[in-house]
Amino acid sequence: MNLKFFDIVIVGAGPAGGHCARILAKSGRKVLLAEQNDTFDKNDFSSAATPLETLSQFNLPESVVGSCWHKLTIETSKVSQTWESPKNLGVVLNFAKFREFLASEVQGNGSEVWLGCRYTGHSQANGETIVQFKQLSDGQSIKVSTKVLVDATGFARAIMYDKENEKPDFLSGTGIEYLIEVEPEIYNKYANDLIFFLGDKWMPKGYSWIFPMEQNRLKVGAGRIFLDPKTVKSLEPLKKYIDLLIDEYLKSKNYTIIDKHGSTLKYSQGLQDIYYKDNIIAIGDTVSTVNFLGGEGIRHGMDCAQIAGKYIEKYLDGKISDFRDYEIQMHHKFDKKWDISERLAVRKYIDDVNDQLTDRAISYLKYMKTEDVMDILFYYKFEKIHRGFGGYLSRKFKGLINKFQL
Ligand SMILES: Cc1cc2nc3c(=O)[nH]c(=O)nc-3n(C[C@H](O)[C@H](O)[C@H](O)COP(=O)(O)OP(=O)(O)OC[C@H]3O[C@@H](n4cnc5c(N)ncnc54)[C@H](O)[C@@H]3O)c2cc1C
């Protein structure tokens, strides 16, 4: 049987898979990007807030932007703090349009995108890899052959692990989000503000958010870590905290729910994921590029895709025989910052930082400049926390800060 041949088969058209396919297709490689969902409107799960630099760093057009924000607000049980800038600080991407754009660039450069196509397995034959898919529309099985197979299936890690019990230990979390349409006066109030809610009043053991989108639309969501059943029993379902934001914070009486979506994050503690196996390489959330403290993963997944793309090219050109150096570069880039974020996440979401301490921490951060708050939240420059705490809370956090050598 003559199988269709590709230089690279990438499974999963999320930010990591889409961007990796885009780079490799642009450099003239024959790529297949395969995705199990049949449209990008399905699986539109991500809140997709990101700093402004993401657009220029990854050459993204304005058409994928849902809104721009120049304010950052943190609400705790008792404290409300806003930092502002005269210039835009970031954007909220339209996650469906964004992934669709990446896929369109793959096609525009002569490569292929197959939607509604689920990866079901692979085998090795004569130095090449045979990849098997199930076409979801008619259940038909399709096989292709490739030199490099990329696992970009996000938290599912569908290719790298044959069995569930082979996977490393994960910190897992889940988030649910509503896209709602609100009254214009409510939208205008929050149109440029990225708002996070911490603390027991709004979202115990996690955080919730309101992000602006296109005209009159807001993303309202809540997320928390997976906890033991006893703790979960004492908490309300996530939906309750979303309703709380709409009813008590936005005070919207006539909103319409446009879409409800959500997903899971599975982050390997200590970055113990498998990065490659023979000619198979894993990228994005499959190797825990999401920052578990804030749940921000889009630009990190794309960054990883760019690094992987470089090694895939070298592999195809016969300059390297495995992806060991890719794994080394990834650890070099992520290990230290992700280790600190992971420990802070465990402390905040599992060990449970006392609610008053959260209130006080945020009230002390008010003395910080907007750039410094951005540096802490989006660039993980935790050493700046010292300055914001002005001495008082740094004493309270001393043990933690010393431990992590911030
Ligand atoms: C509720 C929520 C809110 C978030 N908000 C933000 C945010 O505001 N900003 C931010 O930067 N990050 C955010 N993130 C994180 C970010 O969305 C992820 O880190 C990012 O999407 C990871 O990209 P990825 O390409 O690695 O994986 P994914 O985006 O998960 O893509 C994996 C793709 O693989 C496909 N797939 C899986 N299995 C198969 C299979 N067997 N065959 C074919 N296809 C398959 C899936 O359908 C999916 O499309 C959020 C995450 C959640 C859950």
mmCIF file of C-alpha atoms in Angstrom, residues 73-270:
data_model
loop_
_atom_site.group_PDB
_atom_site.id
_atom_site.type_symbol
_atom_site.label_atom_id
_atom_site.label_comp_id
_atom_site.label_asym_id
_atom_site.label_seq_id
_atom_site.Cartn_x
_atom_site.Cartn_y
_atom_site.Cartn_z
ATOM 1 C CA THR A 73 -6.653 44.640 38.638
ATOM 2 C CA ILE A 74 -6.372 42.177 41.495
ATOM 3 C CA GLU A 75 -9.371 41.738 43.780
ATOM 4 C CA THR A 76 -9.043 39.796 47.021
ATOM 5 C CA SER A 77 -11.678 39.212 49.712
ATOM 6 C CA LYS A 78 -11.115 42.720 51.110
ATOM 7 C CA VAL A 79 -8.713 44.575 48.822
ATOM 8 C CA SER A 80 -8.982 45.936 45.287
ATOM 9 C CA GLN A 81 -5.845 47.132 43.521
ATOM 10 C CA THR A 82 -5.432 48.443 39.968
ATOM 11 C CA TRP A 83 -2.248 49.252 38.044
ATOM 12 C CA GLU A 84 -2.506 51.235 34.826
ATOM 13 C CA SER A 85 -0.388 52.260 31.894
ATOM 14 C CA PRO A 86 -0.961 54.915 29.220
ATOM 15 C CA LYS A 87 -0.039 52.252 26.638
ATOM 16 C CA ASN A 88 -1.509 48.814 26.007
ATOM 17 C CA LEU A 89 0.053 46.173 28.223
ATOM 18 C CA GLY A 90 -1.438 43.110 26.605
ATOM 19 C CA VAL A 91 -4.184 41.480 24.619
ATOM 20 C CA VAL A 92 -6.818 38.816 25.014
ATOM 21 C CA LEU A 93 -6.630 36.606 21.961
ATOM 22 C CA ASN A 94 -9.648 35.193 20.236
ATOM 23 C CA PHE A 95 -8.411 31.624 20.798
ATOM 24 C CA ALA A 96 -10.447 30.131 17.930
ATOM 25 C CA LYS A 97 -9.345 32.756 15.381
ATOM 26 C CA PHE A 98 -5.758 32.559 16.620
ATOM 27 C CA ARG A 99 -5.457 28.777 16.105
ATOM 28 C CA GLU A 100 -7.305 29.076 12.808
ATOM 29 C CA PHE A 101 -4.759 31.687 11.689
ATOM 30 C CA LEU A 102 -1.809 29.406 12.547
ATOM 31 C CA ALA A 103 -3.427 26.576 10.560
ATOM 32 C CA SER A 104 -4.124 28.894 7.603
ATOM 33 C CA GLU A 105 -0.431 29.793 7.476
ATOM 34 C CA VAL A 106 0.434 26.089 7.367
ATOM 35 C CA GLN A 107 -1.852 25.642 4.364
ATOM 36 C CA GLY A 108 -0.696 28.909 2.803
ATOM 37 C CA ASN A 109 2.825 27.503 2.740
ATOM 38 C CA GLY A 110 1.815 24.373 0.877
ATOM 39 C CA SER A 111 1.403 21.980 3.814
ATOM 40 C CA GLU A 112 -1.730 20.175 5.018
ATOM 41 C CA VAL A 113 -4.157 20.567 7.924
ATOM 42 C CA TRP A 114 -6.564 17.732 8.663
ATOM 43 C CA LEU A 115 -9.366 18.572 11.082
ATOM 44 C CA GLY A 116 -11.688 16.003 12.679
ATOM 45 C CA CYS A 117 -8.831 13.522 12.652
ATOM 46 C CA ARG A 118 -7.866 11.726 15.864
ATOM 47 C CA TYR A 119 -4.471 10.100 16.362
ATOM 48 C CA THR A 120 -4.949 6.464 17.384
ATOM 49 C CA GLY A 121 -1.460 4.939 17.204
ATOM 50 C CA HIS A 122 1.849 4.580 15.410
ATOM 51 C CA SER A 123 4.373 1.918 14.447
ATOM 52 C CA GLN A 124 7.901 1.880 13.039
ATOM 53 C CA ALA A 125 8.648 0.371 9.603
ATOM 54 C CA ASN A 126 11.810 0.611 7.448
ATOM 55 C CA GLY A 127 13.195 3.626 9.293
ATOM 56 C CA GLU A 128 9.960 5.571 9.001
ATOM 57 C CA THR A 129 6.986 5.983 11.280
ATOM 58 C CA ILE A 130 3.491 4.974 10.247
ATOM 59 C CA VAL A 131 0.895 7.144 12.003
ATOM 60 C CA GLN A 132 -2.696 6.056 12.272
ATOM 61 C CA PHE A 133 -5.725 8.355 12.504
ATOM 62 C CA LYS A 134 -9.440 7.879 12.851
ATOM 63 C CA GLN A 135 -11.517 10.243 10.777
ATOM 64 C CA LEU A 136 -14.313 11.279 13.118
ATOM 65 C CA SER A 137 -16.926 12.017 10.426
ATOM 66 C CA ASP A 138 -17.119 8.417 9.173
ATOM 67 C CA GLY A 139 -14.919 6.393 11.536
ATOM 68 C CA GLN A 140 -12.533 5.577 8.700
ATOM 69 C CA SER A 141 -8.918 4.760 9.525
ATOM 70 C CA ILE A 142 -6.147 6.637 7.683
ATOM 71 C CA LYS A 143 -2.415 5.928 7.739
ATOM 72 C CA VAL A 144 0.441 8.214 6.736
ATOM 73 C CA SER A 145 4.205 7.864 6.953
ATOM 74 C CA THR A 146 6.663 10.409 8.363
ATOM 75 C CA LYS A 147 10.269 11.009 9.391
ATOM 76 C CA VAL A 148 9.365 12.963 12.552
ATOM 77 C CA LEU A 149 6.244 12.671 14.718
ATOM 78 C CA VAL A 150 5.360 15.543 17.071
ATOM 79 C CA ASP A 151 3.193 15.125 20.166
ATOM 80 C CA ALA A 152 1.401 18.480 20.586
ATOM 81 C CA THR A 153 -1.714 16.994 22.189
ATOM 82 C CA GLY A 154 -1.523 19.173 25.310
ATOM 83 C CA PHE A 155 -2.453 17.655 28.659
ATOM 84 C CA ALA A 156 -3.531 14.386 26.937
ATOM 85 C CA ARG A 157 0.074 13.506 25.994
ATOM 86 C CA ALA A 158 -1.550 11.043 23.578
ATOM 87 C CA ILE A 159 1.615 9.903 21.792
ATOM 88 C CA MET A 160 4.413 9.932 24.334
ATOM 89 C CA TYR A 161 2.800 7.531 26.789
ATOM 90 C CA ASP A 162 1.248 4.190 25.856
ATOM 91 C CA LYS A 163 -0.240 3.671 29.278
ATOM 92 C CA GLU A 164 -1.715 6.036 31.860
ATOM 93 C CA ASN A 165 0.471 4.549 34.633
ATOM 94 C CA GLU A 166 3.678 5.452 32.752
ATOM 95 C CA LYS A 167 2.952 9.154 33.176
ATOM 96 C CA PRO A 168 4.828 11.196 35.818
ATOM 97 C CA ASP A 169 3.092 12.760 38.837
ATOM 98 C CA PHE A 170 1.021 15.764 37.849
ATOM 99 C CA LEU A 171 -0.311 18.850 39.498
ATOM 100 C CA SER A 172 -3.686 19.113 37.804
ATOM 101 C CA GLY A 173 -6.183 21.908 37.574
ATOM 102 C CA THR A 174 -9.415 22.610 35.838
ATOM 103 C CA GLY A 175 -10.990 25.839 34.586
ATOM 104 C CA ILE A 176 -14.436 26.761 33.329
ATOM 105 C CA GLU A 177 -15.232 29.951 31.485
ATOM 106 C CA TYR A 178 -18.338 31.659 30.110
ATOM 107 C CA LEU A 179 -18.230 34.071 27.199
ATOM 108 C CA ILE A 180 -21.046 36.488 27.981
ATOM 109 C CA GLU A 181 -22.578 39.509 26.318
ATOM 110 C CA VAL A 182 -23.356 42.312 28.777
ATOM 111 C CA GLU A 183 -24.967 45.727 28.779
ATOM 112 C CA PRO A 184 -22.753 48.383 27.022
ATOM 113 C CA GLU A 185 -22.321 50.436 30.226
ATOM 114 C CA ILE A 186 -20.967 47.384 32.062
ATOM 115 C CA TYR A 187 -18.689 46.444 29.162
ATOM 116 C CA ASN A 188 -17.295 49.972 28.904
ATOM 117 C CA LYS A 189 -16.351 49.892 32.578
ATOM 118 C CA TYR A 190 -14.247 46.737 32.157
ATOM 119 C CA ALA A 191 -13.289 46.958 28.458
ATOM 120 C CA ASN A 192 -9.546 47.514 29.073
ATOM 121 C CA ASP A 193 -9.017 45.776 32.372
ATOM 122 C CA LEU A 194 -7.596 42.303 33.055
ATOM 123 C CA ILE A 195 -9.113 41.394 36.420
ATOM 124 C CA PHE A 196 -7.986 38.507 38.660
ATOM 125 C CA PHE A 197 -9.853 37.454 41.802
ATOM 126 C CA LEU A 198 -7.969 35.765 44.643
ATOM 127 C CA GLY A 199 -9.079 34.875 48.140
ATOM 128 C CA ASP A 200 -11.845 32.945 49.844
ATOM 129 C CA LYS A 201 -14.647 35.313 48.949
ATOM 130 C CA TRP A 202 -14.152 34.903 45.218
ATOM 131 C CA MET A 203 -12.397 31.598 44.617
ATOM 132 C CA PRO A 204 -10.990 29.482 47.451
ATOM 133 C CA LYS A 205 -8.098 27.172 46.408
ATOM 134 C CA GLY A 206 -7.783 28.824 43.012
ATOM 135 C CA TYR A 207 -8.558 32.064 41.239
ATOM 136 C CA SER A 208 -11.227 33.519 39.012
ATOM 137 C CA TRP A 209 -11.116 36.210 36.336
ATOM 138 C CA ILE A 210 -12.937 38.661 34.089
ATOM 139 C CA PHE A 211 -11.200 39.418 30.791
ATOM 140 C CA PRO A 212 -12.508 41.756 28.079
ATOM 141 C CA MET A 213 -13.257 40.500 24.593
ATOM 142 C CA GLU A 214 -14.814 42.070 21.504
ATOM 143 C CA GLN A 215 -17.550 44.740 21.891
ATOM 144 C CA ASN A 216 -19.863 44.008 24.868
ATOM 145 C CA ARG A 217 -18.325 40.585 25.447
ATOM 146 C CA LEU A 218 -16.481 39.424 28.535
ATOM 147 C CA LYS A 219 -14.813 36.163 29.480
ATOM 148 C CA VAL A 220 -15.742 35.218 33.056
ATOM 149 C CA GLY A 221 -14.057 32.143 34.486
ATOM 150 C CA ALA A 222 -12.913 30.234 37.539
ATOM 151 C CA GLY A 223 -10.225 27.623 37.995
ATOM 152 C CA ARG A 224 -8.767 25.502 40.730
ATOM 153 C CA ILE A 225 -6.375 22.710 41.360
ATOM 154 C CA PHE A 226 -7.603 19.084 41.708
ATOM 155 C CA LEU A 227 -7.967 18.442 45.424
ATOM 156 C CA ASP A 228 -8.723 15.449 47.588
ATOM 157 C CA PRO A 229 -12.446 14.538 47.685
ATOM 158 C CA LYS A 230 -12.815 15.650 51.322
ATOM 159 C CA THR A 231 -11.639 19.207 50.531
ATOM 160 C CA VAL A 232 -13.713 19.365 47.350
ATOM 161 C CA LYS A 233 -16.844 18.442 49.334
ATOM 162 C CA SER A 234 -16.401 21.578 51.429
ATOM 163 C CA LEU A 235 -16.251 23.798 48.303
ATOM 164 C CA GLU A 236 -18.935 25.002 45.944
ATOM 165 C CA PRO A 237 -18.816 23.998 42.249
ATOM 166 C CA LEU A 238 -16.862 26.342 39.931
ATOM 167 C CA LYS A 239 -20.092 27.547 38.312
ATOM 168 C CA LYS A 240 -21.129 29.120 41.610
ATOM 169 C CA TYR A 241 -18.025 31.350 41.562
ATOM 170 C CA ILE A 242 -18.659 32.416 37.963
ATOM 171 C CA ASP A 243 -22.248 33.351 38.866
ATOM 172 C CA LEU A 244 -20.883 35.295 41.831
ATOM 173 C CA LEU A 245 -18.691 37.411 39.539
ATOM 174 C CA ILE A 246 -21.564 38.111 37.156
ATOM 175 C CA ASP A 247 -24.149 38.868 39.849
ATOM 176 C CA GLU A 248 -22.097 40.526 42.552
ATOM 177 C CA TYR A 249 -19.133 42.079 40.762
ATOM 178 C CA LEU A 250 -20.422 42.960 37.295
ATOM 179 C CA LYS A 251 -23.992 43.325 38.546
ATOM 180 C CA SER A 252 -25.291 42.422 35.115
ATOM 181 C CA LYS A 253 -29.033 41.831 35.022
ATOM 182 C CA ASN A 254 -29.433 41.142 31.308
ATOM 183 C CA TYR A 255 -26.475 39.133 30.160
ATOM 184 C CA THR A 256 -26.508 36.397 27.532
ATOM 185 C CA ILE A 257 -24.236 33.385 27.669
ATOM 186 C CA ILE A 258 -22.631 33.001 24.215
ATOM 187 C CA ASP A 259 -20.470 29.993 25.027
ATOM 188 C CA LYS A 260 -19.400 27.830 27.960
ATOM 189 C CA HIS A 261 -16.047 26.081 27.762
ATOM 190 C CA GLY A 262 -13.286 24.698 29.917
ATOM 191 C CA SER A 263 -10.361 22.361 30.054
ATOM 192 C CA THR A 264 -7.717 20.731 32.188
ATOM 193 C CA LEU A 265 -4.060 21.412 32.833
ATOM 194 C CA LYS A 266 -1.652 18.652 33.836
ATOM 195 C CA TYR A 267 1.735 19.900 34.887
ATOM 196 C CA SER A 268 4.554 17.523 35.739
ATOM 197 C CA GLN A 269 6.106 18.445 39.086
ATOM 198 C CA GLY A 270 9.834 18.936 38.583
#
